[in-house]
Amino acid sequence: MCGIIGCVGCGDQTLTTLVHGLSKLEYRGYDSAGVALVGDDGLQVVKKAGELDSLRGELDALEGVSGTLGVGHTRWSTHGPPTDENAHPHQDCTGDVGVVHNGIIENYQSLRDELESAGHTFESDTDTEVVPHLVEEGLEDGLDAEAAFREAVSRLDGAFALACVVAGSDAVLVARNDSPLVLGIDDGATYLASDVPAFREFTDRVVYLDDGEFARLDADGWRVSDVKGETIEKSVETVEWDAEDTGKSGYDHFMLKEIHEQPRALRQCLQGRVDELGGTVTLEELGDLEPDRIHLVAAGTSYHAAVYGSQLLQADGVPAQAFFAHEYASSPPPDTDALVVGVSQSGETADTLSATRTARRHGAETLALTNTVGSTMARECDHVCYIRSGPEIGVAATKTFAGQQTALNLLTQVATPGPSDRDVIEALRELPSDTQEILDESNAETVAEELLDSDAYFFIGRALNYPVALEGALKMKEITYKHAEGFAAGELKHGPLALVTGNTPVFATVVGDGELARKTIGNVKEVEARDAPVVAVTDGVSDVKRYADHVLEVPDTHPRTAAILANVQLQLVSYYTAAKLGRSIDKPRNLAKSVTVE
């Protein structure tokens, strides 16, 4: 996810403050960085592709880059590759307007066509660049900087956090819609950032912006207003500098933030590993590994990812099996021809560490599939594959489960003899945007509200959607404390059907219109006949909607990635159910983020 930093009132420390803020945003993932400063010499913009050190080197090579206010940005590529031209900030034709942006402007192409027809020249491939040109249009029409910025924002569709500076103006102008922004309030200075750590060394007083709000930061302080320009009274909160108490980016809970970080996390997982044009997947860290069979060992959410991964591998002809790590360690010694894959978000899960250690003692080759660089499992195993999801603070795993599923897709492509599956590669490349579509359009909150008083929740699925059912039930029970169970859909009639009542909703994941979908629809009819509310998680290809009381849509895609998308919808249902029940979502009772005891 891109990062924004801005400041007013820092005097000759403005540039230093911006670069410091960018360094605190590096954890979010990025491929370019830049700053824009306004001073006596007008607007100065410096930006470079690559890591922050590249920007520092460029700034050191230049003289006179200074200003009394400014903005900075770390970019994660969406529209256009990571180049100097595509790095933020972006400018207008006159060079007087600078804009940084997080999110996606959905109608940028039509705006760009309109602006180019009016004579504007574009320098980048990004969606962001339309914004400074729209501001330029407003300025040419006689509007002041703030009015021109507001007019530009009114033309935009999509999710965005925007910060704009204009030569000759003494303000940083800000707007938020579905992308986090927070202000930092200090005596004589005001800061703006995507997340608190960017300015936390300077102040512990913050103001979280909400969707549809604007802010103006100038020498006199700060002001927040609505789309009509009317002032909104915002409370100034004091944050503690403990890492577990900061960094929510305006979201109510870390879990919700981390659910919404999944598009960025998935891009990070895929970056540099998938070549859609060449039709290849590369995991350089695995070298030329060609396992005869694979054993996946894990616990909890990671076990559900392991079940999903084992099914992927089996479907492509690689003998594979998923094991509970705590059972594997005490089972007969593993076949030394098997590659033993320890799946663990933290890389410190005691059960999984015990399993991989047992495997190594018996001569098996091991691979750690983890999120945590430098973790014990990563250090001890023969190979390591990082899922690159970024920090996850919420105890209930969300983005790391999606990262595990995605990484296991990559592992399957590498481990399978023969060429990679181009259809799968195409679906993986679309996965981040498909996930964002769900986050933008999901009706999960409404479904959660209508089913809030249920006695229990059942989740069913077949094949790749069976582990999705298991994970959907686990999330529900972890954070809501309500009874929830996941079943292979075909098992429903072999016992669990006895528990189905009119107050036990059944979540059925049905994608495509093949034999598995038709059989699952048969299971849906079974519970419908017993008056159970049915929630269909579906791409709409089959006719399951006609039997459902509620529908959670997923984009039409490959069945392998559809299972990842279905899980996102179920995460949201669990989150909103827990929120409406007033549960301790980020720290559910009796649970820990990293389980370090067996």
Coordinates of C-alpha atoms in Angstrom, one line a residue, residues 72-487:
G72 CA 6.0 13.0 0.2
H73 CA 5.0 9.6 -1.1
T74 CA 6.0 6.0 -1.3
R75 CA 4.4 4.3 -4.3
W76 CA 3.3 0.7 -4.9
S77 CA 2.8 0.3 -8.6
T78 CA -0.7 -0.2 -9.9
H79 CA -1.1 1.9 -13.1
G80 CA 2.3 1.7 -14.9
P81 CA 5.6 0.2 -13.9
P82 CA 7.9 1.6 -11.2
T83 CA 9.7 4.4 -13.1
D84 CA 10.8 7.9 -12.2
E85 CA 7.9 9.3 -14.4
N86 CA 5.3 7.2 -12.6
A87 CA 6.6 8.0 -9.1
H88 CA 4.6 10.5 -7.1
P89 CA 4.2 13.5 -6.6
H90 CA 2.6 14.3 -10.0
Q91 CA 2.3 17.7 -11.5
D92 CA 0.2 19.7 -14.0
C93 CA 1.3 21.3 -17.2
T94 CA 2.5 24.5 -15.5
G95 CA 4.5 22.7 -12.8
D96 CA 2.6 24.7 -10.1
V97 CA 0.5 21.8 -8.7
G98 CA 1.8 18.7 -7.0
V99 CA -0.4 15.8 -5.9
V100 CA 0.2 12.5 -4.1
H101 CA -2.4 9.8 -4.0
N102 CA -3.2 6.4 -2.4
G103 CA -6.0 4.3 -4.0
I104 CA -7.4 3.9 -7.4
I105 CA -9.3 6.5 -9.5
E106 CA -11.7 4.4 -11.4
N107 CA -12.8 6.9 -14.0
Y108 CA -9.3 8.2 -14.7
Q109 CA -9.2 7.1 -18.4
S110 CA -12.3 9.2 -19.3
L111 CA -10.9 12.1 -17.4
R112 CA -7.6 11.8 -19.1
D113 CA -9.2 11.6 -22.5
E114 CA -11.1 14.7 -21.7
L115 CA -8.0 16.6 -20.5
E116 CA -5.9 15.5 -23.4
S117 CA -8.6 16.7 -25.8
A118 CA -8.4 20.1 -24.0
G119 CA -4.6 20.3 -24.6
H120 CA -3.1 18.8 -21.4
T121 CA 0.1 16.8 -21.7
F122 CA 0.6 13.8 -19.5
E123 CA 4.0 12.5 -18.4
S124 CA 3.1 9.2 -16.7
D125 CA 0.9 6.1 -17.0
T126 CA -0.7 6.6 -13.6
D127 CA -4.3 7.3 -12.7
T128 CA -3.2 10.0 -10.2
E129 CA -1.9 12.4 -12.8
V130 CA -5.4 13.5 -13.8
V131 CA -5.8 15.2 -10.4
P132 CA -3.2 18.0 -10.8
H133 CA -4.5 18.7 -14.3
L134 CA -8.0 19.0 -13.0
V135 CA -6.8 21.4 -10.3
E136 CA -5.0 23.3 -13.1
E137 CA -8.3 23.7 -14.9
G138 CA -9.9 25.1 -11.8
L139 CA -7.1 27.6 -11.3
E140 CA -7.4 28.7 -14.9
D141 CA -11.1 29.3 -14.3
G142 CA -10.2 31.7 -11.5
L143 CA -10.8 29.5 -8.5
D144 CA -8.4 29.7 -5.5
A145 CA -6.3 26.6 -4.7
E146 CA -8.7 25.1 -2.2
A147 CA -11.7 25.6 -4.4
A148 CA -9.9 24.2 -7.4
F149 CA -8.9 21.1 -5.4
R150 CA -12.4 20.5 -4.2
E151 CA -13.7 20.8 -7.7
A152 CA -11.2 18.3 -8.9
V153 CA -12.1 15.8 -6.2
S154 CA -15.8 16.1 -7.1
R155 CA -14.9 14.7 -10.5
L156 CA -13.3 11.5 -9.1
D157 CA -14.8 8.0 -8.7
G158 CA -13.0 5.4 -6.7
A159 CA -11.0 5.0 -3.5
F160 CA -8.4 7.7 -2.7
A161 CA -6.4 9.6 -0.2
L162 CA -5.1 12.8 -1.7
A163 CA -2.8 15.5 -0.7
C164 CA -2.1 18.6 -2.9
V165 CA 0.2 21.5 -2.8
V166 CA 0.1 24.6 -5.1
A167 CA 2.9 27.1 -5.7
G168 CA 1.9 30.4 -4.1
S169 CA -0.5 28.8 -1.6
D170 CA 0.4 28.3 2.1
A171 CA -1.6 25.1 2.6
V172 CA -1.5 21.4 2.2
L173 CA -5.0 20.3 0.9
V174 CA -6.3 16.9 1.7
A175 CA -9.2 14.6 0.8
R176 CA -10.1 11.1 1.9
N177 CA -12.5 8.5 0.4
D178 CA -12.0 4.8 1.3
S179 CA -8.3 5.2 1.9
P180 CA -6.9 6.1 5.4
L181 CA -5.4 9.5 6.3
V182 CA -4.6 10.8 9.8
L183 CA -3.4 14.3 11.0
G184 CA -0.8 14.8 13.6
I185 CA -1.2 17.9 15.8
D186 CA 1.7 19.6 17.4
D187 CA 2.4 23.1 18.8
G188 CA 3.2 25.1 15.7
A189 CA 3.2 22.2 13.2
T190 CA 0.7 19.9 11.6
Y191 CA 1.3 16.6 10.0
L192 CA -0.5 14.4 7.5
A193 CA 0.1 10.7 6.9
S194 CA -1.3 7.4 5.9
D195 CA -0.4 6.0 9.3
V196 CA 0.6 7.3 12.7
P197 CA 4.2 5.9 12.6
A198 CA 5.1 8.5 9.9
F199 CA 5.0 11.3 12.4
R200 CA 4.8 9.6 15.8
E201 CA 8.3 10.9 16.9
F202 CA 7.0 14.4 16.7
T203 CA 3.5 14.3 18.3
D204 CA 1.1 11.9 20.0
R205 CA -2.0 13.9 19.2
V206 CA -3.9 12.8 16.1
V207 CA -7.1 13.4 14.2
Y208 CA -8.5 10.6 12.1
L209 CA -10.2 11.7 8.9
D210 CA -13.3 9.9 7.8
D211 CA -14.6 9.2 4.2
G212 CA -15.8 12.3 2.4
E213 CA -13.8 14.7 4.6
F214 CA -11.4 17.4 3.5
A215 CA -8.7 19.0 5.5
R216 CA -6.6 22.2 5.1
L217 CA -3.3 22.4 6.9
D218 CA -1.6 25.8 7.0
A219 CA 0.4 28.1 9.2
D220 CA -2.7 28.8 11.4
G221 CA -3.3 25.1 12.1
W222 CA -5.8 22.8 10.6
R223 CA -9.4 22.6 9.6
V224 CA -11.6 19.7 8.6
S225 CA -14.7 20.2 6.4
D226 CA -17.3 18.2 4.5
V227 CA -18.0 18.2 0.7
K228 CA -19.9 21.4 1.1
G229 CA -17.1 23.2 2.8
E230 CA -18.7 23.3 6.2
T231 CA -16.4 22.9 9.2
I232 CA -16.5 19.5 11.0
E233 CA -15.5 19.5 14.6
K234 CA -13.1 16.6 15.1
S235 CA -11.8 15.2 18.3
V236 CA -8.0 15.2 18.9
E237 CA -7.0 11.8 20.3
T238 CA -3.8 10.9 22.2
V239 CA -2.1 7.7 21.0
E240 CA 0.2 5.5 23.0
W241 CA 3.5 4.6 21.2
D242 CA 3.2 0.9 21.8
A243 CA 3.2 -0.8 18.4
E244 CA 0.0 -2.7 19.2
D245 CA -1.9 0.4 19.9
T246 CA -0.9 2.5 16.9
G247 CA -1.1 2.1 13.1
K248 CA -4.9 1.5 12.6
S249 CA -5.0 4.1 9.9
G250 CA -8.4 5.3 11.0
Y251 CA -9.9 1.9 11.0
D252 CA -11.7 0.8 14.1
H253 CA -9.7 -2.4 14.4
F254 CA -6.5 -3.8 13.1
M255 CA -8.4 -6.8 11.7
L256 CA -10.5 -4.5 9.5
K257 CA -7.4 -2.6 8.4
E258 CA -5.7 -5.9 7.6
I259 CA -8.7 -7.2 5.6
H260 CA -8.5 -4.0 3.5
E261 CA -4.8 -4.4 3.1
Q262 CA -5.2 -7.6 1.2
P263 CA -4.9 -6.2 -2.3
R264 CA -1.6 -4.6 -1.4
A265 CA -0.4 -7.8 0.4
L266 CA -1.3 -10.0 -2.6
R267 CA 0.6 -7.6 -5.0
Q268 CA 3.6 -7.9 -2.8
C269 CA 3.3 -11.7 -2.8
L270 CA 3.2 -11.8 -6.6
Q271 CA 5.7 -9.1 -7.4
G272 CA 8.7 -10.4 -9.3
R273 CA 7.4 -14.0 -9.2
V274 CA 4.8 -14.0 -11.9
D275 CA 5.5 -13.2 -15.6
E276 CA 2.1 -13.1 -17.3
L277 CA 3.6 -12.4 -20.8
G278 CA 6.1 -15.3 -20.5
G279 CA 3.6 -17.6 -18.8
T280 CA 6.0 -18.5 -16.0
V281 CA 6.3 -18.5 -12.2
T282 CA 9.6 -18.1 -10.5
L283 CA 10.5 -18.7 -6.9
E284 CA 14.2 -17.9 -6.9
E285 CA 14.5 -18.8 -3.3
L286 CA 13.6 -22.5 -4.1
G287 CA 16.2 -22.9 -6.9
D288 CA 15.5 -26.0 -9.0
L289 CA 13.6 -27.9 -6.3
E290 CA 11.6 -30.8 -7.7
P291 CA 10.0 -32.8 -4.9
D292 CA 8.6 -36.3 -5.4
R293 CA 5.9 -35.6 -2.8
I294 CA 5.0 -32.8 -0.5
H295 CA 3.8 -32.9 3.1
L296 CA 2.4 -29.6 4.4
V297 CA 2.4 -29.2 8.2
A298 CA 0.5 -26.4 10.0
A299 CA -2.0 -25.5 12.7
G300 CA -5.1 -23.3 12.9
T301 CA -5.6 -21.0 10.0
S302 CA -2.4 -22.1 8.4
Y303 CA -3.6 -25.7 8.4
H304 CA -6.6 -24.6 6.3
A305 CA -4.1 -23.0 3.9
A306 CA -2.2 -26.3 3.9
V307 CA -5.3 -28.3 3.0
Y308 CA -6.0 -25.8 0.2
G309 CA -2.4 -26.2 -1.0
S310 CA -2.4 -30.0 -0.9
Q311 CA -5.5 -30.0 -3.1
L312 CA -3.8 -27.7 -5.6
L313 CA -0.8 -29.9 -5.8
Q314 CA -2.8 -33.1 -6.1
A315 CA -4.8 -31.6 -8.9
D316 CA -1.6 -31.0 -10.8
G317 CA -0.2 -34.4 -10.3
V318 CA 2.1 -33.8 -7.3
P319 CA 1.4 -36.3 -4.4
A320 CA 0.7 -34.0 -1.4
Q321 CA -1.0 -34.3 2.0
A322 CA -1.8 -31.8 4.7
F323 CA -1.1 -32.7 8.4
F324 CA -1.9 -31.1 11.7
A325 CA 1.6 -30.1 12.8
H326 CA 1.0 -31.4 16.4
E327 CA 0.0 -34.8 15.0
Y328 CA 2.8 -35.0 12.4
A329 CA 5.5 -34.6 15.0
S330 CA 4.3 -37.7 16.9
S331 CA 3.4 -39.8 13.8
P332 CA 5.7 -42.3 12.2
P333 CA 8.9 -40.7 10.7
P334 CA 8.1 -38.9 7.4
D335 CA 9.3 -40.3 4.1
T336 CA 12.7 -38.8 3.4
D337 CA 11.7 -38.3 -0.2
A338 CA 9.0 -35.8 0.8
L339 CA 9.5 -32.1 0.9
V340 CA 8.1 -31.0 4.3
V341 CA 6.6 -27.5 4.1
G342 CA 5.9 -25.8 7.4
V343 CA 3.1 -23.2 6.9
S344 CA 3.2 -20.6 9.7
Q345 CA 2.4 -16.9 9.6
S346 CA 4.8 -16.1 12.4
G347 CA 7.4 -18.7 11.7
E348 CA 7.4 -19.3 15.4
T349 CA 4.5 -21.7 15.9
A350 CA 5.7 -24.3 18.3
D351 CA 3.7 -27.2 16.8
T352 CA 4.9 -26.5 13.3
L353 CA 8.5 -26.0 14.4
S354 CA 8.4 -29.3 16.1
A355 CA 7.1 -30.9 13.0
T356 CA 9.8 -29.4 10.7
R357 CA 12.5 -30.3 13.2
T358 CA 11.3 -33.9 13.3
A359 CA 11.4 -34.0 9.6
R360 CA 14.9 -32.7 9.4
R361 CA 16.1 -35.2 12.0
H362 CA 14.8 -37.9 9.8
G363 CA 16.6 -36.5 6.7
A364 CA 13.7 -34.8 5.0
E365 CA 14.2 -31.6 3.1
T366 CA 12.2 -28.7 4.6
L367 CA 10.7 -25.4 3.4
A368 CA 9.3 -22.6 5.6
L369 CA 6.3 -20.8 4.1
T370 CA 6.0 -17.8 6.4
N371 CA 5.4 -14.1 6.7
T372 CA 8.2 -13.2 9.1
V373 CA 11.7 -12.6 7.9
G374 CA 14.3 -13.9 10.3
S375 CA 11.9 -16.1 12.2
T376 CA 13.0 -19.4 13.7
M377 CA 11.4 -21.5 11.1
A378 CA 12.9 -19.4 8.3
R379 CA 16.3 -19.7 9.8
E380 CA 16.1 -23.5 10.5
C381 CA 14.5 -24.8 7.3
D382 CA 16.5 -25.7 4.2
H383 CA 14.4 -23.3 2.1
V384 CA 12.1 -20.4 2.8
C385 CA 9.3 -18.7 0.8
Y386 CA 8.0 -15.5 2.3
I387 CA 4.4 -14.6 1.7
R388 CA 5.2 -10.8 2.0
S389 CA 1.9 -9.8 3.6
G390 CA 3.5 -7.1 5.8
P391 CA 2.9 -6.7 9.6
E392 CA -0.3 -8.3 10.9
I393 CA -1.3 -7.3 14.4
G394 CA -4.8 -8.6 14.6
V395 CA -4.8 -12.0 16.3
A396 CA -7.3 -13.5 13.8
A397 CA -5.3 -14.0 10.6
T398 CA -6.7 -12.4 7.5
K399 CA -4.3 -11.1 5.0
T400 CA -1.7 -13.7 5.9
F401 CA -4.2 -16.5 5.1
A402 CA -4.8 -15.0 1.6
G403 CA -1.0 -14.6 1.3
Q404 CA -0.5 -18.3 2.2
Q405 CA -3.1 -19.3 -0.4
T406 CA -1.5 -17.2 -3.0
A407 CA 2.0 -18.4 -2.3
L408 CA 0.9 -22.0 -2.4
N409 CA -0.5 -21.4 -5.9
L410 CA 3.0 -20.2 -6.8
L411 CA 4.6 -23.2 -5.2
T412 CA 2.2 -25.5 -7.1
Q413 CA 3.2 -23.9 -10.4
V414 CA 6.9 -24.3 -9.6
A415 CA 6.6 -27.9 -8.3
T416 CA 4.4 -29.2 -11.1
P417 CA 6.3 -30.8 -14.0
G418 CA 5.8 -29.0 -17.3
P419 CA 4.9 -25.5 -18.2
S420 CA 2.9 -23.2 -15.9
D421 CA -0.9 -22.9 -16.3
R422 CA -1.5 -19.6 -18.1
D423 CA -5.1 -19.4 -17.0
V424 CA -4.0 -19.6 -13.4
I425 CA -1.3 -17.0 -13.9
E426 CA -3.8 -14.6 -15.4
A427 CA -6.1 -15.2 -12.5
L428 CA -3.3 -14.6 -10.0
R429 CA -2.4 -11.3 -11.7
E430 CA -6.0 -10.2 -11.4
L431 CA -6.4 -11.3 -7.8
P432 CA -5.4 -8.0 -6.1
S433 CA -7.9 -6.0 -8.2
D434 CA -10.6 -8.7 -7.7
T435 CA -10.1 -8.5 -4.0
Q436 CA -10.4 -4.8 -4.1
E437 CA -13.7 -5.1 -5.9
I438 CA -15.1 -7.2 -3.1
L439 CA -13.9 -4.8 -0.5
D440 CA -15.5 -1.9 -2.4
E441 CA -18.8 -3.6 -3.1
S442 CA -19.4 -6.2 -0.4
N443 CA -22.8 -6.4 1.4
A444 CA -21.3 -8.5 4.2
E445 CA -22.3 -5.9 6.9
T446 CA -26.0 -6.2 5.9
V447 CA -25.8 -10.0 6.0
A448 CA -24.1 -9.9 9.4
E449 CA -26.8 -7.6 10.7
E450 CA -29.7 -9.8 9.5
L451 CA -28.2 -13.0 10.9
L452 CA -26.9 -11.6 14.2
D453 CA -29.3 -13.5 16.4
S454 CA -28.5 -16.9 15.0
D455 CA -27.9 -19.9 17.2
A456 CA -24.9 -21.1 15.2
Y457 CA -23.3 -20.7 11.8
F458 CA -22.5 -23.5 9.3
F459 CA -20.1 -23.2 6.4
I460 CA -20.0 -25.7 3.5
G461 CA -17.9 -26.2 0.4
R462 CA -16.4 -28.8 -1.9
A463 CA -12.8 -29.3 -3.1
L464 CA -10.9 -26.0 -2.9
N465 CA -13.9 -24.5 -1.1
Y466 CA -13.8 -27.0 1.7
P467 CA -10.8 -25.3 3.4
V468 CA -12.6 -22.0 2.8
A469 CA -15.5 -23.4 4.8
L470 CA -13.2 -24.4 7.6
E471 CA -11.6 -21.0 7.7
G472 CA -14.9 -19.2 7.5
A473 CA -16.1 -21.1 10.6
L474 CA -12.8 -20.5 12.4
K475 CA -13.0 -16.8 11.9
M476 CA -16.6 -16.7 13.1
K477 CA -15.9 -18.6 16.3
E478 CA -12.5 -16.8 17.0
I479 CA -13.9 -13.3 17.1
T480 CA -17.6 -13.6 17.7
Y481 CA -17.6 -16.4 20.3
K482 CA -20.6 -17.9 18.5
H483 CA -20.7 -21.5 17.6
A484 CA -19.6 -22.1 14.0
E485 CA -18.6 -25.2 12.1
G486 CA -17.2 -25.9 8.6
F487 CA -18.0 -29.0 6.7

